């Protein structure tokens, strides 16, 4: 079927009292694996592109990526959503919308609150005209490499979350409750009480970033307390890298270009094995 509205998938997740999982992808191997396993398990998923992977490394291009995901979605029955991850660049967001992204994240978490509200609202107004959903960030998720104190100062406050949602009209909001981007130095501990309070104060789906390395027991609770979108990047990229590395190492002594053509299949199978397990967390 055609790409599904991300807002609609988040609503389905909310009704099922669970979270959809959003995977950062850079290419066909990754996106194909996600869509194939989603269809196999009949669980909706989101595919995300992180802007820097596009303009910083030329891993893909905006329109090409959007068309690829659209084409993959058209071959399956399960709802597939397409989302642009963290961008604070208004012009880039418009470019992504025009390229076919049906959901975008405006990340104003580094800005003063009033400025974050003003710009998030501006993105919502424009996105609305294109039928595109908007995720914003309130508080600051930050990086796993930052100190705990630094990150705790940035946690989302429930009363501000309520005001933020009311004033901006965003579809969903990413909250800072103890997760972080990158590789955790210690096992993270989500502030589930705060999550519960934010969930009570707001009536839109909440998003958890920094999903690589959070224990499943914590995730399962978070998914029943308002988290309806869960982002996974780091561990998926790591697995992709490790799989290529493993394949090359196994064939180190061979000098045959045909190995290149068989590599995708090998990597896709590794990714799909991981995805079959990971998607069990998403209780659709
Ligand atoms: Zn993030």
PDB file of C-alpha atoms and ligand atoms in Angstrom:
ATOM      1  CA  UNK A   1       0.000   0.000   0.000  1.00  0.00           C
ATOM      2  CA  UNK A   2       0.965   3.644  -0.152  1.00  0.00           C
ATOM      3  CA  UNK A   3       2.977   5.194   2.671  1.00  0.00           C
ATOM      4  CA  UNK A   4       0.843   5.595   5.781  1.00  0.00           C
ATOM      5  CA  UNK A   5       0.600   8.894   7.673  1.00  0.00           C
ATOM      6  CA  UNK A   6       2.983   8.744  10.632  1.00  0.00           C
ATOM      7  CA  UNK A   7       0.321  10.442  12.772  1.00  0.00           C
ATOM      8  CA  UNK A   8      -2.053   7.595  11.972  1.00  0.00           C
ATOM      9  CA  UNK A   9       0.545   4.940  12.851  1.00  0.00           C
ATOM     10  CA  UNK A  10       1.222   6.707  16.159  1.00  0.00           C
ATOM     11  CA  UNK A  11      -2.504   6.696  16.866  1.00  0.00           C
ATOM     12  CA  UNK A  12      -2.622   2.957  16.173  1.00  0.00           C
ATOM     13  CA  UNK A  13       0.278   2.509  18.604  1.00  0.00           C
ATOM     14  CA  UNK A  14      -1.504   4.585  21.219  1.00  0.00           C
ATOM     15  CA  UNK A  15      -4.668   2.509  20.860  1.00  0.00           C
ATOM     16  CA  UNK A  16      -2.658  -0.709  21.135  1.00  0.00           C
ATOM     17  CA  UNK A  17      -0.893   0.737  24.216  1.00  0.00           C
ATOM     18  CA  UNK A  18       2.493   0.180  22.613  1.00  0.00           C
ATOM     19  CA  UNK A  19       5.141   1.902  20.521  1.00  0.00           C
ATOM     20  CA  UNK A  20       6.005   1.756  16.870  1.00  0.00           C
ATOM     21  CA  UNK A  21       9.745   1.370  16.293  1.00  0.00           C
ATOM     22  CA  UNK A  22      11.444   3.879  14.010  1.00  0.00           C
ATOM     23  CA  UNK A  23      14.714   2.739  12.458  1.00  0.00           C
ATOM     24  CA  UNK A  24      17.373   5.056  11.055  1.00  0.00           C
ATOM     25  CA  UNK A  25      18.366   3.765   7.622  1.00  0.00           C
ATOM     26  CA  UNK A  26      20.761   4.994   4.976  1.00  0.00           C
ATOM     27  CA  UNK A  27      20.215   2.655   2.065  1.00  0.00           C
ATOM     28  CA  UNK A  28      18.280  -0.135   0.427  1.00  0.00           C
ATOM     29  CA  UNK A  29      19.795  -2.989   2.477  1.00  0.00           C
ATOM     30  CA  UNK A  30      18.585  -1.378   5.689  1.00  0.00           C
ATOM     31  CA  UNK A  31      15.182  -0.159   4.478  1.00  0.00           C
ATOM     32  CA  UNK A  32      14.430  -3.415   2.627  1.00  0.00           C
ATOM     33  CA  UNK A  33      15.218  -5.452   5.754  1.00  0.00           C
ATOM     34  CA  UNK A  34      12.953  -3.294   7.934  1.00  0.00           C
ATOM     35  CA  UNK A  35      10.011  -3.407   5.523  1.00  0.00           C
ATOM     36  CA  UNK A  36      10.362  -7.152   4.879  1.00  0.00           C
ATOM     37  CA  UNK A  37      10.362  -8.085   8.580  1.00  0.00           C
ATOM     38  CA  UNK A  38       7.555  -5.614   9.352  1.00  0.00           C
ATOM     39  CA  UNK A  39       5.408  -7.354   6.738  1.00  0.00           C
ATOM     40  CA  UNK A  40       6.393 -10.800   7.964  1.00  0.00           C
ATOM     41  CA  UNK A  41       5.413  -9.930  11.557  1.00  0.00           C
ATOM     42  CA  UNK A  42       2.496  -7.666  10.565  1.00  0.00           C
ATOM     43  CA  UNK A  43       3.828  -4.796  12.678  1.00  0.00           C
ATOM     44  CA  UNK A  44       3.809  -1.193  11.414  1.00  0.00           C
ATOM     45  CA  UNK A  45       7.242   0.470  11.360  1.00  0.00           C
ATOM     46  CA  UNK A  46       8.780   3.833  10.532  1.00  0.00           C
ATOM     47  CA  UNK A  47      11.857   4.415   8.427  1.00  0.00           C
ATOM     48  CA  UNK A  48      13.855   7.509   9.266  1.00  0.00           C
ATOM     49  CA  UNK A  49      16.614   9.437   7.580  1.00  0.00           C
ATOM     50  CA  UNK A  50      19.052  11.444   9.657  1.00  0.00           C
ATOM     51  CA  UNK A  51      19.845  14.596   7.630  1.00  0.00           C
ATOM     52  CA  UNK A  52      23.585  14.556   8.176  1.00  0.00           C
ATOM     53  CA  UNK A  53      23.822  11.071   6.654  1.00  0.00           C
ATOM     54  CA  UNK A  54      22.392  12.589   3.506  1.00  0.00           C
ATOM     55  CA  UNK A  55      24.185  15.907   3.120  1.00  0.00           C
ATOM     56  CA  UNK A  56      27.260  15.114   5.197  1.00  0.00           C
ATOM     57  CA  UNK A  57      28.222  11.770   3.733  1.00  0.00           C
ATOM     58  CA  UNK A  58      26.277  11.474   0.464  1.00  0.00           C
ATOM     59  CA  UNK A  59      24.861   8.149   1.658  1.00  0.00           C
ATOM     60  CA  UNK A  60      21.666   8.884  -0.201  1.00  0.00           C
ATOM     61  CA  UNK A  61      19.646  11.801  -1.513  1.00  0.00           C
ATOM     62  CA  UNK A  62      16.361  13.092  -0.174  1.00  0.00           C
ATOM     63  CA  UNK A  63      14.090  12.371  -3.112  1.00  0.00           C
ATOM     64  CA  UNK A  64      15.782   9.092  -3.928  1.00  0.00           C
ATOM     65  CA  UNK A  65      15.405   7.922  -0.336  1.00  0.00           C
ATOM     66  CA  UNK A  66      11.750   8.955  -0.167  1.00  0.00           C
ATOM     67  CA  UNK A  67      10.999   7.222  -3.489  1.00  0.00           C
ATOM     68  CA  UNK A  68      12.785   4.075  -2.354  1.00  0.00           C
ATOM     69  CA  UNK A  69      10.743   3.842   0.867  1.00  0.00           C
ATOM     70  CA  UNK A  70       7.536   4.667  -1.013  1.00  0.00           C
ATOM     71  CA  UNK A  71       8.286   1.901  -3.492  1.00  0.00           C
ATOM     72  CA  UNK A  72       9.071  -0.621  -0.729  1.00  0.00           C
ATOM     73  CA  UNK A  73       5.867   0.329   1.127  1.00  0.00           C
ATOM     74  CA  UNK A  74       3.827  -0.242  -2.032  1.00  0.00           C
ATOM     75  CA  UNK A  75       4.853  -3.905  -2.093  1.00  0.00           C
ATOM     76  CA  UNK A  76       3.482  -4.735   1.389  1.00  0.00           C
ATOM     77  CA  UNK A  77       0.200  -4.583   3.322  1.00  0.00           C
ATOM     78  CA  UNK A  78       1.547  -3.457   6.691  1.00  0.00           C
ATOM     79  CA  UNK A  79       1.601   0.329   7.323  1.00  0.00           C
ATOM     80  CA  UNK A  80       5.026   1.892   6.671  1.00  0.00           C
ATOM     81  CA  UNK A  81       5.811   5.496   7.606  1.00  0.00           C
ATOM     82  CA  UNK A  82       8.621   7.763   6.411  1.00  0.00           C
ATOM     83  CA  UNK A  83      10.134  10.315   8.757  1.00  0.00           C
ATOM     84  CA  UNK A  84      12.911  12.903   8.650  1.00  0.00           C
ATOM     85  CA  UNK A  85      14.901  12.703  11.889  1.00  0.00           C
ATOM     86  CA  UNK A  86      16.371  15.729  13.770  1.00  0.00           C
ATOM     87  CA  UNK A  87      16.526  18.879  11.714  1.00  0.00           C
ATOM     88  CA  UNK A  88      16.587  22.442  12.948  1.00  0.00           C
ATOM     89  CA  UNK A  89      16.973  23.837   9.444  1.00  0.00           C
ATOM     90  CA  UNK A  90      13.654  25.186   8.174  1.00  0.00           C
ATOM     91  CA  UNK A  91      14.756  25.232   4.520  1.00  0.00           C
ATOM     92  CA  UNK A  92      15.969  21.640   4.718  1.00  0.00           C
ATOM     93  CA  UNK A  93      12.678  20.528   6.261  1.00  0.00           C
ATOM     94  CA  UNK A  94      10.754  22.115   3.373  1.00  0.00           C
ATOM     95  CA  UNK A  95      13.096  20.411   0.931  1.00  0.00           C
ATOM     96  CA  UNK A  96      12.395  17.056   2.605  1.00  0.00           C
ATOM     97  CA  UNK A  97       8.638  17.633   2.498  1.00  0.00           C
ATOM     98  CA  UNK A  98       8.844  18.480  -1.188  1.00  0.00           C
ATOM     99  CA  UNK A  99      10.959  15.363  -1.741  1.00  0.00           C
ATOM    100  CA  UNK A 100       8.120  13.219  -0.348  1.00  0.00           C
ATOM    101  CA  UNK A 101       8.744  12.892   3.398  1.00  0.00           C
ATOM    102  CA  UNK A 102       5.374  12.609   5.125  1.00  0.00           C
ATOM    103  CA  UNK A 103       6.677  13.346   8.607  1.00  0.00           C
ATOM    104  CA  UNK A 104       9.471  15.592   9.859  1.00  0.00           C
ATOM    105  CA  UNK A 105      11.138  16.362  13.138  1.00  0.00           C
ATOM    106  CA  UNK A 106      11.883  19.949  13.983  1.00  0.00           C
ATOM    107  CA  UNK A 107      14.485  19.848  16.725  1.00  0.00           C
ATOM    108  CA  UNK A 108      14.477  23.142  18.606  1.00  0.00           C
ATOM    109  CA  UNK A 109      15.694  21.562  21.830  1.00  0.00           C
ATOM    110  CA  UNK A 110      18.847  23.708  21.876  1.00  0.00           C
ATOM    111  CA  UNK A 111      16.778  26.898  21.710  1.00  0.00           C
ATOM    112  CA  UNK A 112      15.175  28.886  24.525  1.00  0.00           C
ATOM    113  CA  UNK A 113      11.628  27.598  25.166  1.00  0.00           C
ATOM    114  CA  UNK A 114       9.803  30.535  23.554  1.00  0.00           C
ATOM    115  CA  UNK A 115      11.912  30.203  20.416  1.00  0.00           C
ATOM    116  CA  UNK A 116      11.354  26.440  20.295  1.00  0.00           C
ATOM    117  CA  UNK A 117       7.596  27.056  20.554  1.00  0.00           C
ATOM    118  CA  UNK A 118       7.617  29.758  17.888  1.00  0.00           C
ATOM    119  CA  UNK A 119       9.617  27.764  15.342  1.00  0.00           C
ATOM    120  CA  UNK A 120       7.897  24.430  16.016  1.00  0.00           C
ATOM    121  CA  UNK A 121       4.580  26.185  15.410  1.00  0.00           C
ATOM    122  CA  UNK A 122       5.894  27.687  12.191  1.00  0.00           C
ATOM    123  CA  UNK A 123       6.948  24.243  10.925  1.00  0.00           C
ATOM    124  CA  UNK A 124       3.527  22.822  11.869  1.00  0.00           C
ATOM    125  CA  UNK A 125       1.761  25.585   9.900  1.00  0.00           C
ATOM    126  CA  UNK A 126       3.741  24.863   6.752  1.00  0.00           C
ATOM    127  CA  UNK A 127       3.721  21.064   7.128  1.00  0.00           C
ATOM    128  CA  UNK A 128      -0.052  21.132   7.629  1.00  0.00           C
ATOM    129  CA  UNK A 129      -0.518  22.497   4.102  1.00  0.00           C
ATOM    130  CA  UNK A 130       1.246  19.429   2.732  1.00  0.00           C
ATOM    131  CA  UNK A 131      -0.533  16.953   5.013  1.00  0.00           C
ATOM    132  CA  UNK A 132       2.755  16.255   6.780  1.00  0.00           C
ATOM    133  CA  UNK A 133       3.144  15.386  10.491  1.00  0.00           C
ATOM    134  CA  UNK A 134       5.583  17.146  12.805  1.00  0.00           C
ATOM    135  CA  UNK A 135       7.560  15.855  15.765  1.00  0.00           C
ATOM    136  CA  UNK A 136       9.242  18.363  18.072  1.00  0.00           C
ATOM    137  CA  UNK A 137      11.627  17.947  20.981  1.00  0.00           C
ATOM    138  CA  UNK A 138      11.158  19.388  24.423  1.00  0.00           C
ATOM    139  CA  UNK A 139      13.855  19.223  27.038  1.00  0.00           C
ATOM    140  CA  UNK A 140      16.993  17.801  25.534  1.00  0.00           C
ATOM    141  CA  UNK A 141      17.809  14.133  24.939  1.00  0.00           C
ATOM    142  CA  UNK A 142      21.518  14.866  24.424  1.00  0.00           C
ATOM    143  CA  UNK A 143      24.337  12.381  23.990  1.00  0.00           C
ATOM    144  CA  UNK A 144      25.269   9.338  26.026  1.00  0.00           C
ATOM    145  CA  UNK A 145      28.768  10.775  26.325  1.00  0.00           C
ATOM    146  CA  UNK A 146      27.448  13.804  28.304  1.00  0.00           C
ATOM    147  CA  UNK A 147      27.519  13.607  32.098  1.00  0.00           C
ATOM    148  CA  UNK A 148      24.373  12.526  33.992  1.00  0.00           C
ATOM    149  CA  UNK A 149      24.039  15.908  35.736  1.00  0.00           C
ATOM    150  CA  UNK A 150      24.269  17.719  32.441  1.00  0.00           C
ATOM    151  CA  UNK A 151      21.485  15.586  31.025  1.00  0.00           C
ATOM    152  CA  UNK A 152      19.214  15.652  34.088  1.00  0.00           C
ATOM    153  CA  UNK A 153      19.103  19.444  33.912  1.00  0.00           C
ATOM    154  CA  UNK A 154      17.603  19.020  30.472  1.00  0.00           C
ATOM    155  CA  UNK A 155      14.800  16.586  31.370  1.00  0.00           C
ATOM    156  CA  UNK A 156      11.335  17.463  30.050  1.00  0.00           C
ATOM    157  CA  UNK A 157       9.045  19.122  32.608  1.00  0.00           C
ATOM    158  CA  UNK A 158       5.400  17.969  32.555  1.00  0.00           C
ATOM    159  CA  UNK A 159       3.808  21.415  33.001  1.00  0.00           C
ATOM    160  CA  UNK A 160       5.938  22.866  30.196  1.00  0.00           C
ATOM    161  CA  UNK A 161       5.109  19.902  27.956  1.00  0.00           C
ATOM    162  CA  UNK A 162       1.398  20.665  28.288  1.00  0.00           C
ATOM    163  CA  UNK A 163       1.941  24.313  27.327  1.00  0.00           C
ATOM    164  CA  UNK A 164       4.263  23.340  24.470  1.00  0.00           C
ATOM    165  CA  UNK A 165       1.764  20.929  22.898  1.00  0.00           C
ATOM    166  CA  UNK A 166      -1.103  23.395  23.244  1.00  0.00           C
ATOM    167  CA  UNK A 167       0.815  26.251  21.659  1.00  0.00           C
ATOM    168  CA  UNK A 168       2.539  24.422  18.798  1.00  0.00           C
ATOM    169  CA  UNK A 169       0.015  21.860  17.549  1.00  0.00           C
ATOM    170  CA  UNK A 170       2.735  19.262  16.901  1.00  0.00           C
ATOM    171  CA  UNK A 171       1.751  15.651  16.154  1.00  0.00           C
ATOM    172  CA  UNK A 172       4.175  14.163  18.680  1.00  0.00           C
ATOM    173  CA  UNK A 173       6.903  15.286  21.027  1.00  0.00           C
ATOM    174  CA  UNK A 174      10.267  13.758  21.914  1.00  0.00           C
ATOM    175  CA  UNK A 175      10.854  13.798  25.651  1.00  0.00           C
ATOM    176  CA  UNK A 176      14.036  13.778  27.703  1.00  0.00           C
ATOM    177  CA  UNK A 177      13.587  11.239  30.509  1.00  0.00           C
ATOM    178  CA  UNK A 178      17.017   9.644  30.787  1.00  0.00           C
ATOM    179  CA  UNK A 179      17.770   8.196  27.352  1.00  0.00           C
ATOM    180  CA  UNK A 180      20.572   9.586  25.169  1.00  0.00           C
ATOM    181  CA  UNK A 181      21.994   9.305  21.678  1.00  0.00           C
ATOM    182  CA  UNK A 182      24.958   7.049  21.002  1.00  0.00           C
ATOM    183  CA  UNK A 183      26.557   4.305  23.059  1.00  0.00           C
ATOM    184  CA  UNK A 184      25.752   4.324  26.793  1.00  0.00           C
ATOM    185  CA  UNK A 185      28.675   4.154  29.202  1.00  0.00           C
ATOM    186  CA  UNK A 186      26.395   2.732  31.904  1.00  0.00           C
ATOM    187  CA  UNK A 187      22.967   1.131  31.720  1.00  0.00           C
ATOM    188  CA  UNK A 188      20.475   3.992  31.407  1.00  0.00           C
ATOM    189  CA  UNK A 189      17.622   4.375  33.872  1.00  0.00           C
ATOM    190  CA  UNK A 190      14.506   6.003  32.472  1.00  0.00           C
ATOM    191  CA  UNK A 191      12.616   8.392  34.734  1.00  0.00           C
ATOM    192  CA  UNK A 192       9.317   6.533  34.377  1.00  0.00           C
ATOM    193  CA  UNK A 193       7.549   8.618  37.006  1.00  0.00           C
ATOM    194  CA  UNK A 194       8.301  11.745  35.021  1.00  0.00           C
ATOM    195  CA  UNK A 195       7.119  10.010  31.861  1.00  0.00           C
ATOM    196  CA  UNK A 196       3.823   9.198  33.561  1.00  0.00           C
ATOM    197  CA  UNK A 197       3.415  12.841  34.608  1.00  0.00           C
ATOM    198  CA  UNK A 198       4.212  14.121  31.108  1.00  0.00           C
ATOM    199  CA  UNK A 199       1.751  11.624  29.653  1.00  0.00           C
ATOM    200  CA  UNK A 200      -0.969  12.815  32.021  1.00  0.00           C
ATOM    201  CA  UNK A 201      -0.291  16.471  31.233  1.00  0.00           C
ATOM    202  CA  UNK A 202      -0.369  16.007  27.430  1.00  0.00           C
ATOM    203  CA  UNK A 203      -2.620  14.261  24.951  1.00  0.00           C
ATOM    204  CA  UNK A 204      -0.275  13.551  22.045  1.00  0.00           C
ATOM    205  CA  UNK A 205       2.046  10.581  21.387  1.00  0.00           C
ATOM    206  CA  UNK A 206       5.435  10.825  23.111  1.00  0.00           C
ATOM    207  CA  UNK A 207       8.694   9.809  21.464  1.00  0.00           C
ATOM    208  CA  UNK A 208      11.744   8.168  22.989  1.00  0.00           C
ATOM    209  CA  UNK A 209      15.095   8.825  21.322  1.00  0.00           C
ATOM    210  CA  UNK A 210      18.424   7.160  22.074  1.00  0.00           C
ATOM    211  CA  UNK A 211      16.920   3.687  21.978  1.00  0.00           C
ATOM    212  CA  UNK A 212      20.103   1.622  21.632  1.00  0.00           C
ATOM    213  CA  UNK A 213      20.995  -0.059  24.917  1.00  0.00           C
ATOM    214  CA  UNK A 214      17.949   0.635  27.095  1.00  0.00           C
ATOM    215  CA  UNK A 215      16.958  -2.611  28.879  1.00  0.00           C
ATOM    216  CA  UNK A 216      13.776  -4.178  27.455  1.00  0.00           C
ATOM    217  CA  UNK A 217      12.046  -4.249  30.871  1.00  0.00           C
ATOM    218  CA  UNK A 218      12.237  -0.443  31.009  1.00  0.00           C
ATOM    219  CA  UNK A 219      11.090  -0.074  27.426  1.00  0.00           C
ATOM    220  CA  UNK A 220       8.078  -2.303  27.967  1.00  0.00           C
ATOM    221  CA  UNK A 221       6.931  -0.103  30.853  1.00  0.00           C
ATOM    222  CA  UNK A 222       7.659   3.122  28.932  1.00  0.00           C
ATOM    223  CA  UNK A 223       5.557   1.864  26.001  1.00  0.00           C
ATOM    224  CA  UNK A 224       2.533   1.512  28.280  1.00  0.00           C
ATOM    225  CA  UNK A 225       3.059   4.979  29.759  1.00  0.00           C
ATOM    226  CA  UNK A 226       2.784   7.113  26.658  1.00  0.00           C
ATOM    227  CA  UNK A 227       5.803   6.340  24.471  1.00  0.00           C
ATOM    228  CA  UNK A 228       4.291   5.581  21.051  1.00  0.00           C
ATOM    229  CA  UNK A 229       7.414   6.076  18.900  1.00  0.00           C
ATOM    230  CA  UNK A 230      10.778   4.628  19.747  1.00  0.00           C
ATOM    231  CA  UNK A 231      13.889   5.568  17.744  1.00  0.00           C
ATOM    232  CA  UNK A 232      16.680   3.110  17.070  1.00  0.00           C
ATOM    233  CA  UNK A 233      19.832   4.179  15.233  1.00  0.00           C
ATOM    234  CA  UNK A 234      23.174   3.389  16.857  1.00  0.00           C
ATOM    235  CA  UNK A 235      22.750  -0.376  17.398  1.00  0.00           C
ATOM    236  CA  UNK A 236      21.224  -0.868  13.939  1.00  0.00           C
ATOM    237  CA  UNK A 237      24.151   0.917  12.272  1.00  0.00           C
ATOM    238  CA  UNK A 238      26.615  -1.007  14.425  1.00  0.00           C
ATOM    239  CA  UNK A 239      25.084  -4.301  13.336  1.00  0.00           C
ATOM    240  CA  UNK A 240      25.170  -3.226   9.694  1.00  0.00           C
ATOM    241  CA  UNK A 241      28.845  -2.352  10.018  1.00  0.00           C
ATOM    242  CA  UNK A 242      29.686  -5.552  11.897  1.00  0.00           C
ATOM    243  CA  UNK A 243      27.918  -7.664   9.283  1.00  0.00           C
ATOM    244  CA  UNK A 244      29.918  -6.136   6.433  1.00  0.00           C
ATOM    245  CA  UNK A 245      33.095  -6.536   8.426  1.00  0.00           C
ATOM    246  CA  UNK A 246      32.304 -10.169   9.196  1.00  0.00           C
ATOM    247  CA  UNK A 247      31.546 -10.919   5.555  1.00  0.00           C
ATOM    248  CA  UNK A 248      34.753  -9.315   4.304  1.00  0.00           C
ATOM    249  CA  UNK A 249      36.784 -11.120   6.915  1.00  0.00           C
ATOM    250  CA  UNK A 250      35.296 -14.501   6.018  1.00  0.00           C
ATOM    251  CA  UNK A 251      36.265 -13.950   2.373  1.00  0.00           C
ATOM    252  CA  UNK A 252      39.556 -12.225   3.007  1.00  0.00           C
ATOM    253  CA  UNK A 253      41.619 -14.604   0.876  1.00  0.00           C
ATOM    254  CA  UNK A 254      39.326 -14.559  -2.129  1.00  0.00           C
ATOM    255  CA  UNK A 255      39.720 -12.015  -4.870  1.00  0.00           C
ATOM    256  CA  UNK A 256      36.409 -12.268  -6.641  1.00  0.00           C
ATOM    257  CA  UNK A 257      34.181  -9.338  -7.495  1.00  0.00           C
ATOM    258  CA  UNK A 258      31.121 -11.608  -7.338  1.00  0.00           C
ATOM    259  CA  UNK A 259      31.498 -11.546  -3.570  1.00  0.00           C
ATOM    260  CA  UNK A 260      30.325  -7.966  -3.707  1.00  0.00           C
ATOM    261  CA  UNK A 261      27.005  -8.975  -5.203  1.00  0.00           C
ATOM    262  CA  UNK A 262      26.394 -11.597  -2.550  1.00  0.00           C
ATOM    263  CA  UNK A 263      27.215  -9.256   0.307  1.00  0.00           C
ATOM    264  CA  UNK A 264      23.788  -7.555   0.369  1.00  0.00           C
ATOM    265  CA  UNK A 265      22.006 -10.840   0.880  1.00  0.00           C
ATOM    266  CA  UNK A 266      24.347 -11.771   3.716  1.00  0.00           C
ATOM    267  CA  UNK A 267      23.939  -8.398   5.409  1.00  0.00           C
ATOM    268  CA  UNK A 268      20.169  -8.310   4.926  1.00  0.00           C
ATOM    269  CA  UNK A 269      19.819 -11.702   6.615  1.00  0.00           C
ATOM    270  CA  UNK A 270      21.824 -10.481   9.610  1.00  0.00           C
ATOM    271  CA  UNK A 271      19.704  -7.331   9.858  1.00  0.00           C
ATOM    272  CA  UNK A 272      16.479  -9.314   9.526  1.00  0.00           C
ATOM    273  CA  UNK A 273      17.450 -11.705  12.325  1.00  0.00           C
ATOM    274  CA  UNK A 274      17.996  -8.703  14.602  1.00  0.00           C
ATOM    275  CA  UNK A 275      14.763  -7.016  13.461  1.00  0.00           C
ATOM    276  CA  UNK A 276      12.639 -10.141  14.103  1.00  0.00           C
ATOM    277  CA  UNK A 277      13.743  -9.996  17.728  1.00  0.00           C
ATOM    278  CA  UNK A 278      13.639  -6.226  18.142  1.00  0.00           C
ATOM    279  CA  UNK A 279      10.124  -5.892  16.761  1.00  0.00           C
ATOM    280  CA  UNK A 280       8.782  -8.226  19.456  1.00  0.00           C
ATOM    281  CA  UNK A 281       8.940  -5.160  21.713  1.00  0.00           C
ATOM    282  CA  UNK A 282       6.313  -3.486  19.556  1.00  0.00           C
ATOM    283  CA  UNK A 283       3.078  -5.190  20.635  1.00  0.00           C
ATOM    284  CA  UNK A 284       0.767  -4.531  17.709  1.00  0.00           C
TER     285      UNK A 284
HETATM  286 ZN1  LIG B   1      17.255  11.487  18.268  1.00  0.00          ZN
END
